Amino acid sequence: MSRRVLAGVAAVVIVGSVGAAAATRWLGSTEEDEGGATAAGLTAMFQDYGNTSGTWLGADRTASVPLAGGRTLWLFSDTFLGRPAANGARPAESGLINNSAIVQQDGKLGRFFYGGTATAPEALVPAAATDEFHWIGDAVAGAGDTVQVLANRYRRSGAGPLDHQLIGTVLAGFSTDALTPGPVRELPLGDRVSWGSEVMPDGGHTYVYGTEVAGKMKFAHLARVAGTDLGGAWEFWTGSAWSTTESESARLLSGVGTNYGVRRVGNQYVLVTHENNLIFSADFVAYTADNPAGPFTGPHYLFSAPEVGSGHIVYDADLHQDLSPDGRLLISYNVNNLDEAVTYADSSIYRPRFVEAAWPPAGPSGKAPAVPQGLTAAADGAGTASLSWQPVTGDDVTYRVWRRDVTGGQTHFVRLPGDGPGAATQFRTDFLTNDHEYEFAVTATTEGGESERSAVALMKATVPPPDAPSGVTVKAHSDDGRVTVRWNTVPFVQLFKVFHRDLTAGQEKPEPAGSYPGTSATVGPLVHGHDYEITVVAVGGGGDSKPSDGARVVPSVARPPAPGQPVAEARADGSVHLTWAGVAPGLSYQVFRRDLSTTNEVGPPGLAKDTRFDTGKLIHGHEYEFTVAAVNSGGVGEQSPPVRVRAEVAAPTDSPARLRVEARPPGVVALSWQSTGAKWYRIYRRDLTAGQTEFVKEEIPVEGTSSLVHNLANGHQYDFAVAAIGDGGEGPRSKPVRKRMPSSLPSGVTARSDEPGAVTVTWREPWTGINYRVQLRDATAGEDWRTDPFPASNGRFQTALLTSGHRYEFRLQSPDGDNSATAAVTVK
């Protein structure tokens, strides 16, 4: 059962009587009408697509947007996936996504659009969190090949299908060619109104209608933007003017659906909606106005959906005037059933229906009867209103009863559905709300037409809490952990709360399992083999009943079947991405791995909460085998067929940035760089002074983002570069950095002779600890250079036994073999 259906049900669930109004005119010839498509043809087109596409099984919402090239974009909310079984049933394992789209061209439905992948489909407009989802509003084609889609964001607030709350509205942009999703933008709107019930370009503005749920009523609201860009500044209709403040938005009309249609038809604006002032009505009605903001007058009763007579419910409405034949309204609506078993047994139920209604409606054919007089309304203690009035003279006079919930904010009278009082002048109406004030009126009808409404009779309802549900029974499903709860009908109640208590776990307080309409609910999955107590509470116009007597049940969960063979994709980071087709909704999975290149043993399984799994980084070049098994409370199912994949780590693609080189004599540089995410790096260098033209790599890679390079030649100029190293190889080198090493030669070399035959040589060293070789020669005697046999350091050297009066020259040779400047002195 779609949450969207049940959300509509909850808003009207104790508002009006059950029963189908008399059908008006049901149109839909199979022949093509000039100026548009036929209702019967569109209905058949979607039925055929659901039966044969293998993807789209059925959906609700059904908004249409005309696109360029004669195409039509169909937008949906809750969408079931797959294909029907041979008997037409919806398979139990059918997946559900919260929104989707189909493009129609040349009279045929084409590609089905959704998010995710074929094996793991997701909503077309994705949700930001796992407990959130989007339901589609309406859309408008923008400039070029774009379309803007409004979607309402909801958060799940409990376990039941009615347990969710509106939290905002988003705007999603798409290309119209491939429905490629663009950014999903959160609009600055609140959580009172679900905007996008209708989007209507008209004149210089685009009008956006929305729906406010207030208690048991739904109200229409209106906003607008200049032009067709829904991302522009919004204005809100206050009832008398336009305001930029959303909180000033006024209610236009009560009794609309979550979605409804508004279009300009001729010189009027026509609003078409499912009748939501009453519960489970079969009626679809129209209201008219002279401008988009109303005031709207009506209702004009268009048709009654025949599916209600078969026990189904109908909801939502939309207008498709771009496809409509002339002189008619082309309307779509959605169908479902409160019994989940019924909708699963027949997949054709949950698909859109189309109908054509003549417009404008025909006027009365003769003279209307007189207005009924003397209407009175009295409350009784059972929560009903007893009405009586004086008869109207004439032949074949029958009556219709009209009602307005004043306390609930209902903006106008609506007629009660069903056969009504017929020719009787008394009537009892039920499904009232305690302490609400109601207005009643009566009209008389004959073949000539319908009278004006009578004078109003006012009454305050007195409605006690309903009786506790009786006859509660619970039956466990044979294999999925769910249980179906059934109970007897409670007068004037259509909404029930179901609770469960896990006796095996020692639970003392029952937990809510959700709110449900009708007289049955399927809850779970519950824990396999545990003993549960189930109770039901009726929600009526007078409040909640006492809990029912408890019913016991022990759920049974069969181990799930094996999934199909997974699909494995090796990622560049050495991980593997696995996807597989889901076995059933809501299951988790275990992922098993074997390294075929080593021990061949199966390691501990990984856990996946959905149908996809990402491994960590695996060993480069190793071949792995993966299998998947579904898990439920009954245990771990059989493993899937295996899939093999080789882990491949790509070489790094980024070069290290911000390389810095700092000289640290003697013969050392300190390198540092910005990490690329790699663990290891390779250092490259070339000695420009020595004439090297190619880089030479350091044989041993370094770990981290810094390193020292030794054994460099002092005074030489070098280029340095760094490259990241991964399992898949080496990445590109960084931009080279040039650095000249400081020279080890001394400066300030001087020589002096302070004593006969002796000389002292001094110098300044660039750093401490350098050992020089002193070279000297007797220049007067014409000697060649000779090297003193002992190294000299610390900036001082002394020698003796030199020839007095001779001129001597001295120089120092560095460890690199370079010679310093020459110092000369005449020996005393």
XYZ file of N, CA and C in Angstrom, residues 185-355:
513
model
N 17.711 21.469 -5.065
C 17.850 22.681 -4.250
C 16.714 22.779 -3.247
N 17.061 22.966 -1.985
C 16.060 23.156 -0.935
C 15.526 24.582 -1.048
N 14.204 24.721 -1.238
C 13.600 26.045 -1.346
C 13.340 26.608 0.052
N 13.387 27.922 0.203
C 13.161 28.543 1.522
C 11.672 28.559 1.887
N 11.105 27.359 2.015
C 9.682 27.208 2.309
C 9.517 26.372 3.567
N 8.398 26.526 4.251
C 8.174 25.848 5.514
C 7.552 24.480 5.347
N 7.004 23.965 6.460
C 6.427 22.621 6.486
C 4.913 22.631 6.670
N 4.275 23.787 6.387
C 2.814 23.850 6.521
C 2.129 23.429 5.238
N 2.690 23.792 4.086
C 2.052 23.572 2.788
C 2.966 22.711 1.924
N 2.407 21.657 1.320
C 3.150 20.870 0.330
C 2.924 21.540 -1.029
N 3.903 22.322 -1.455
C 3.773 23.086 -2.692
C 4.006 22.199 -3.905
N 3.290 22.497 -4.990
C 3.443 21.746 -6.224
C 2.259 20.863 -6.544
N 1.132 21.042 -5.831
C -0.076 20.309 -6.215
C -0.422 20.576 -7.668
N -0.134 21.772 -8.113
C -0.309 22.171 -9.512
C 0.675 23.286 -9.795
N 1.278 23.285 -10.999
C 2.108 24.381 -11.486
C 1.496 24.850 -12.794
N 1.109 26.122 -12.838
C 0.356 26.621 -13.996
C 0.973 27.918 -14.516
N 1.712 27.866 -15.639
C 2.144 29.113 -16.273
C 0.929 29.843 -16.846
N 0.845 31.128 -16.595
C -0.292 31.911 -17.088
C 0.128 33.372 -17.142
N 0.090 33.957 -18.338
C 0.509 35.338 -18.476
C 1.980 35.483 -18.173
N 2.318 36.469 -17.365
C 3.708 36.715 -17.018
C 4.168 36.016 -15.775
N 3.353 35.123 -15.216
C 3.716 34.439 -13.986
C 3.507 32.935 -14.137
N 4.139 32.202 -13.218
C 3.845 30.788 -13.038
C 3.238 30.631 -11.654
N 2.028 30.084 -11.612
C 1.291 29.947 -10.353
C 1.527 28.545 -9.789
N 1.832 28.500 -8.516
C 2.114 27.240 -7.833
C 1.064 27.040 -6.739
N 0.263 25.991 -6.902
C -0.750 25.672 -5.897
C -0.181 24.630 -4.943
N -0.638 24.683 -3.708
C -0.178 23.752 -2.699
C -1.322 23.285 -1.825
N -1.032 22.349 -0.927
C -2.045 21.760 -0.062
C -1.578 21.809 1.387
N -2.431 22.323 2.244
C -2.186 22.331 3.681
C -3.083 21.288 4.335
N -2.486 20.419 5.141
C -3.248 19.457 5.931
C -3.405 20.041 7.324
N -4.648 20.283 7.736
C -4.944 20.867 9.038
C -6.006 20.003 9.712
N -5.581 19.150 10.630
C -6.525 18.232 11.251
C -7.037 17.261 10.218
N -8.362 17.252 10.040
C -8.976 16.330 9.084
C -9.333 17.013 7.769
N -8.881 18.246 7.587
C -9.183 19.001 6.381
C -7.916 19.246 5.575
N -8.110 19.416 4.272
C -7.042 19.843 3.379
C -7.492 21.129 2.688
N -6.556 22.085 2.588
C -6.872 23.393 2.038
C -5.888 23.736 0.922
N -6.414 24.376 -0.123
C -5.583 24.842 -1.225
C -4.941 26.179 -0.867
N -3.679 26.361 -1.293
C -2.947 27.619 -1.167
C -2.378 27.988 -2.527
N -1.934 29.255 -2.667
C -1.436 29.722 -3.956
C -0.219 30.606 -3.768
N 0.800 30.357 -4.607
C 1.985 31.210 -4.698
C 2.250 31.487 -6.177
N 3.189 32.377 -6.446
C 3.543 32.639 -7.843
C 4.974 33.139 -7.928
N 5.566 32.960 -9.125
C 6.876 33.523 -9.443
C 6.756 34.244 -10.774
N 7.575 35.255 -10.964
C 7.600 35.940 -12.249
C 8.261 35.051 -13.293
N 7.697 34.987 -14.488
C 8.246 34.145 -15.541
C 8.003 32.676 -15.251
N 8.967 31.834 -15.657
C 8.805 30.387 -15.484
C 9.903 29.761 -14.636
N 10.757 30.584 -14.026
C 11.837 30.049 -13.196
C 11.334 29.867 -11.771
N 11.113 28.607 -11.384
C 10.604 28.340 -10.039
C 11.656 28.596 -8.969
N 12.886 28.839 -9.367
C 13.911 29.194 -8.411
C 13.958 30.672 -8.099
N 13.065 31.450 -8.712
C 13.008 32.883 -8.456
C 12.298 33.202 -7.147
N 12.040 34.491 -6.949
C 11.383 34.941 -5.720
C 9.898 34.571 -5.748
N 9.418 33.986 -4.658
C 8.024 33.562 -4.555
C 7.198 34.630 -3.852
N 5.952 34.747 -4.305
C 4.943 35.569 -3.631
C 3.763 34.672 -3.266
N 3.062 35.034 -2.181
C 2.004 34.187 -1.642
C 0.720 35.001 -1.520
N -0.387 34.361 -1.928
C -1.684 35.032 -1.900
C -2.224 35.030 -0.472
N -2.515 36.246 0.041
C -2.979 36.398 1.421
C -4.490 36.393 1.550
N -5.189 36.335 0.433
C -6.639 36.475 0.430
C -7.073 37.804 -0.138
N -6.135 38.767 -0.158
C -6.464 40.081 -0.710
C -5.299 40.694 -1.484
N -4.083 40.170 -1.290
C -2.907 40.747 -1.947
C -1.812 39.690 -1.998
N -0.697 40.058 -2.649
C 0.461 39.173 -2.733
C 1.501 39.608 -1.721
N 2.099 38.632 -1.032
C 3.088 38.903 -0.001
C 4.304 38.016 -0.234
N 5.486 38.499 0.168
C 6.693 37.696 0.079
C 6.882 36.809 1.307
N 5.964 36.865 2.265
C 6.051 36.086 3.501
C 5.135 34.875 3.414
N 5.715 33.668 3.439
C 4.926 32.454 3.257
C 3.890 32.265 4.355
N 4.196 32.664 5.582
C 3.257 32.465 6.691
C 1.965 33.243 6.501
N 1.948 34.219 5.589
C 0.736 34.990 5.313
C -0.128 34.352 4.232
N 0.307 33.206 3.700
C -0.478 32.521 2.681
C -1.837 32.123 3.240
N -2.895 32.427 2.490
C -4.263 32.178 2.958
C -4.828 30.922 2.317
N -5.817 30.342 2.995
C -6.510 29.178 2.452
C -7.494 29.620 1.371
N -7.407 28.980 0.202
C -8.315 29.306 -0.899
C -9.608 28.506 -0.829
N -9.476 27.218 -0.496
C -10.587 26.292 -0.687
C -10.319 25.055 0.145
N -11.344 24.500 0.755
C -11.183 23.243 1.490
C -11.570 22.068 0.598
N -11.140 20.870 1.032
C -11.579 19.654 0.354
C -10.815 19.289 -0.880
N -9.600 19.862 -1.067
C -8.798 19.472 -2.223
C -7.992 18.229 -1.868
N -7.437 17.582 -2.889
C -6.553 16.457 -2.651
C -5.133 16.936 -2.422
N -4.244 15.994 -2.141
C -2.829 16.353 -2.073
C -2.380 16.926 -3.405
N -2.929 16.392 -4.478
C -2.687 16.920 -5.813
C -4.022 17.172 -6.490
N -4.075 18.239 -7.240
C -5.286 18.598 -7.978
C -4.865 19.412 -9.188
N -5.793 19.623 -10.112
C -5.460 20.305 -11.352
C -6.105 21.665 -11.444
N -5.365 22.648 -11.963
C -5.906 23.984 -12.218
C -5.431 24.402 -13.604
N -6.357 24.808 -14.440
C -6.030 25.288 -15.774
C -7.007 26.393 -16.197
N -6.499 27.222 -17.081
C -7.382 28.219 -17.686
C -8.090 27.564 -18.856
N -9.412 27.534 -18.797
C -10.241 26.950 -19.844
C -11.211 28.032 -20.310
N -11.020 28.505 -21.534
C -11.828 29.619 -22.004
C -11.509 30.866 -21.199
N -12.532 31.490 -20.666
C -12.317 32.696 -19.876
C -12.418 32.435 -18.376
N -12.296 31.173 -17.978
C -12.377 30.825 -16.575
C -11.169 29.984 -16.162
N -10.906 29.995 -14.870
C -9.920 29.105 -14.281
C -10.684 27.966 -13.611
N -10.332 26.746 -13.996
C -11.056 25.556 -13.527
C -10.134 24.755 -12.616
N -10.589 24.490 -11.396
C -9.875 23.650 -10.431
C -10.627 22.332 -10.310
N -9.942 21.222 -10.589
C -10.543 19.892 -10.520
C -9.855 19.107 -9.419
N -10.632 18.474 -8.553
C -10.064 17.720 -7.452
C -10.953 16.541 -7.094
N -10.341 15.541 -6.459
C -11.133 14.513 -5.797
C -11.819 15.156 -4.605
N -13.052 14.814 -4.326
C -13.817 15.401 -3.228
C -13.246 14.918 -1.891
N -12.503 15.807 -1.223
C -11.847 15.438 0.021
C -12.478 16.069 1.252
N -13.624 16.722 1.100
C -14.372 17.131 2.287
C -15.051 15.932 2.940
N -15.156 14.835 2.215
C -15.829 13.625 2.683
C -14.880 12.443 2.550
N -15.102 11.439 3.364
C -14.230 10.281 3.376
C -14.549 9.333 2.223
N -13.508 8.872 1.550
C -13.618 7.826 0.532
C -14.685 8.129 -0.523
N -14.831 9.392 -0.844
C -15.826 9.763 -1.850
C -15.412 9.233 -3.219
N -16.400 8.885 -4.015
C -16.146 8.510 -5.405
C -16.186 9.721 -6.335
N -16.574 10.884 -5.793
C -16.852 12.049 -6.624
C -15.596 12.837 -6.968
N -15.570 13.341 -8.187
C -14.582 14.312 -8.629
C -15.340 15.566 -9.040
N -14.862 16.708 -8.564
C -15.619 17.952 -8.681
C -14.742 19.033 -9.274
N -15.395 20.087 -9.772
C -14.687 21.238 -10.333
C -15.182 22.502 -9.651
N -14.282 23.465 -9.544
C -14.608 24.800 -9.055
C -14.110 25.797 -10.097
N -14.752 26.937 -10.185
C -14.383 27.921 -11.195
C -14.141 29.278 -10.553
N -13.287 30.082 -11.230
C -12.965 31.424 -10.756
C -12.590 32.275 -11.950
N -12.599 33.591 -11.741
C -12.242 34.514 -12.807
C -10.751 34.833 -12.840
N -10.013 34.438 -11.813
C -8.565 34.635 -11.800
C -7.934 33.504 -11.000
N -6.631 33.312 -11.087
C -6.005 32.152 -10.434
C -6.205 32.089 -8.923
N -6.428 33.244 -8.275
C -6.556 33.273 -6.817
C -7.994 33.144 -6.346
N -8.930 32.977 -7.275
C -10.318 32.851 -6.856
C -10.967 34.216 -6.636
N -12.115 34.249 -5.935
C -12.706 33.121 -5.200
C -13.290 32.053 -6.133
N -13.164 30.793 -5.707
C -13.671 29.677 -6.485
C -15.096 29.346 -6.044
N -15.938 29.128 -7.027
C -17.329 28.757 -6.759
C -17.560 27.328 -7.225
N -18.516 26.692 -6.568
C -18.832 25.304 -6.878
C -19.337 24.637 -5.615
N -19.273 23.318 -5.599
C -18.660 22.411 -6.587
C -19.591 22.071 -7.743
N -18.973 21.797 -8.903
C -19.667 21.213 -10.045
C -19.285 19.738 -10.073
N -20.244 18.856 -9.970
C -19.971 17.423 -9.900
C -19.730 16.878 -11.306
N -18.516 16.344 -11.541
C -18.098 15.905 -12.868
C -18.401 14.440 -13.125
N -17.941 13.551 -12.245
C -18.168 12.118 -12.431
C -17.889 11.414 -11.118
N -18.350 10.199 -11.024
C -18.049 9.331 -9.893
C -17.226 8.155 -10.408
N -16.125 7.886 -9.742
C -15.233 6.817 -10.187
C -15.869 5.458 -9.938
N -15.978 4.614 -10.951
C -16.656 3.326 -10.775
C -15.875 2.354 -9.894
N -14.555 2.564 -9.719
C -13.760 1.630 -8.926
C -14.216 1.577 -7.469
N -14.812 2.661 -6.963
C -15.286 2.669 -5.574
C -16.357 1.612 -5.375
N -17.166 1.422 -6.389
C -18.199 0.396 -6.297
C -17.642 -1.007 -6.191
N -16.357 -1.185 -6.564
C -15.705 -2.497 -6.449
C -14.904 -2.631 -5.173
N -15.049 -1.659 -4.281
C -14.359 -1.731 -3.000
C -13.019 -1.036 -2.972
N -12.624 -0.389 -4.054
C -11.348 0.309 -4.079
C -11.523 1.752 -3.591
N -10.420 2.443 -3.396
C -10.464 3.866 -3.097
C -9.810 4.612 -4.251
N -10.229 5.852 -4.444
C -9.658 6.714 -5.476
C -9.166 7.986 -4.797
N -8.190 8.633 -5.403
C -7.603 9.813 -4.784
C -6.824 10.597 -5.824
N -6.524 11.851 -5.473
C -5.773 12.769 -6.321
C -6.452 12.960 -7.684
N -6.147 14.048 -8.300
C -6.666 14.358 -9.635
C -5.678 15.293 -10.303
N -5.624 15.238 -11.617
C -4.821 16.202 -12.351
C -5.484 16.461 -13.699
N -5.255 17.658 -14.197
C -5.782 18.050 -15.502
C -4.669 17.951 -16.543
N -5.013 17.447 -17.734
C -4.049 17.295 -18.818
C -4.617 17.970 -20.069
N -4.809 19.286 -19.951
C -5.475 20.009 -21.041
C -4.624 20.102 -22.291
N -3.312 19.918 -22.173
C -2.476 19.907 -23.382
C -2.768 18.686 -24.241
N -3.360 17.657 -23.655
C -3.702 16.440 -24.381
C -5.202 16.305 -24.597
N -5.973 17.265 -24.108
C -7.422 17.099 -24.034
C -8.123 17.414 -25.351
N -9.173 16.666 -25.663
C -10.024 17.053 -26.795
C -10.736 18.369 -26.490
N -11.132 19.066 -27.534
C -11.840 20.332 -27.356
C -13.166 20.096 -26.648
N -13.525 21.020 -25.778
C -14.818 20.962 -25.105
C -14.883 19.947 -23.984
N -13.720 19.425 -23.543
C -13.711 18.440 -22.476
C -12.533 18.697 -21.539
N -12.683 18.242 -20.339
C -11.592 18.197 -19.378
C -11.025 16.779 -19.373
N -9.721 16.653 -19.574
C -9.068 15.346 -19.494
C -8.454 15.228 -18.101
N -8.950 14.281 -17.327
C -8.619 14.179 -15.912
C -8.020 12.804 -15.635
N -6.977 12.770 -14.819
C -6.448 11.498 -14.326
C -6.706 11.401 -12.827
N -6.796 10.168 -12.343
C -6.890 9.942 -10.909
C -6.233 8.606 -10.600
N -6.010 8.345 -9.327
C -5.300 7.148 -8.885
C -6.239 6.212 -8.140
N -5.902 4.921 -8.164
C -6.745 3.871 -7.584
C -5.880 2.990 -6.684
N -6.435 2.570 -5.539
C -5.760 1.619 -4.671
C -6.821 0.908 -3.857
N -6.379 0.107 -2.909
C -7.307 -0.621 -2.052
C -6.733 -0.631 -0.649
N -7.636 -0.534 0.349
C -7.180 -0.537 1.735
C -6.660 -1.892 2.170
N -7.017 -2.935 1.462
C -6.524 -4.275 1.769
C -5.309 -4.532 0.891
N -4.131 -4.604 1.524
C -2.897 -4.786 0.766
C -2.931 -6.052 -0.080
N -3.609 -7.085 0.411
C -3.678 -8.338 -0.337
C -4.371 -8.150 -1.679
N -5.338 -7.235 -1.728
C -6.065 -6.996 -2.977
C -5.159 -6.349 -4.011
N -4.380 -5.339 -3.585
C -3.516 -4.653 -4.545
C -2.376 -5.543 -5.013
N -1.925 -6.464 -4.164
C -0.881 -7.386 -4.611
C -1.459 -8.463 -5.520
N -2.712 -8.802 -5.330
C -3.321 -9.837 -6.162
C -3.590 -9.349 -7.575
N -3.711 -8.022 -7.770
C -4.026 -7.477 -9.089
C -3.186 -6.224 -9.299
N -2.100 -6.351 -10.042
C -1.191 -5.220 -10.225
C -1.812 -4.101 -11.048
N -2.897 -4.371 -11.773
C -3.512 -3.339 -12.608
C -4.243 -2.282 -11.792
N -4.510 -2.562 -10.518
C -5.251 -1.587 -9.699
C -4.435 -0.319 -9.536
N -3.163 -0.445 -9.222
C -2.326 0.694 -8.849
C -1.713 1.344 -10.095
N -2.593 1.796 -10.986
C -2.180 2.495 -12.203
C -3.176 3.600 -12.494
N -2.750 4.650 -13.202
C -3.646 5.795 -13.396
C -4.836 5.464 -14.286
N -5.947 6.133 -13.990
C -7.152 6.092 -14.824
C -7.387 7.490 -15.384
N -7.971 7.522 -16.586
C -8.260 8.790 -17.241
C -9.745 8.839 -17.593
N -10.306 10.041 -17.529
C -11.710 10.241 -17.872
C -11.853 11.611 -18.512
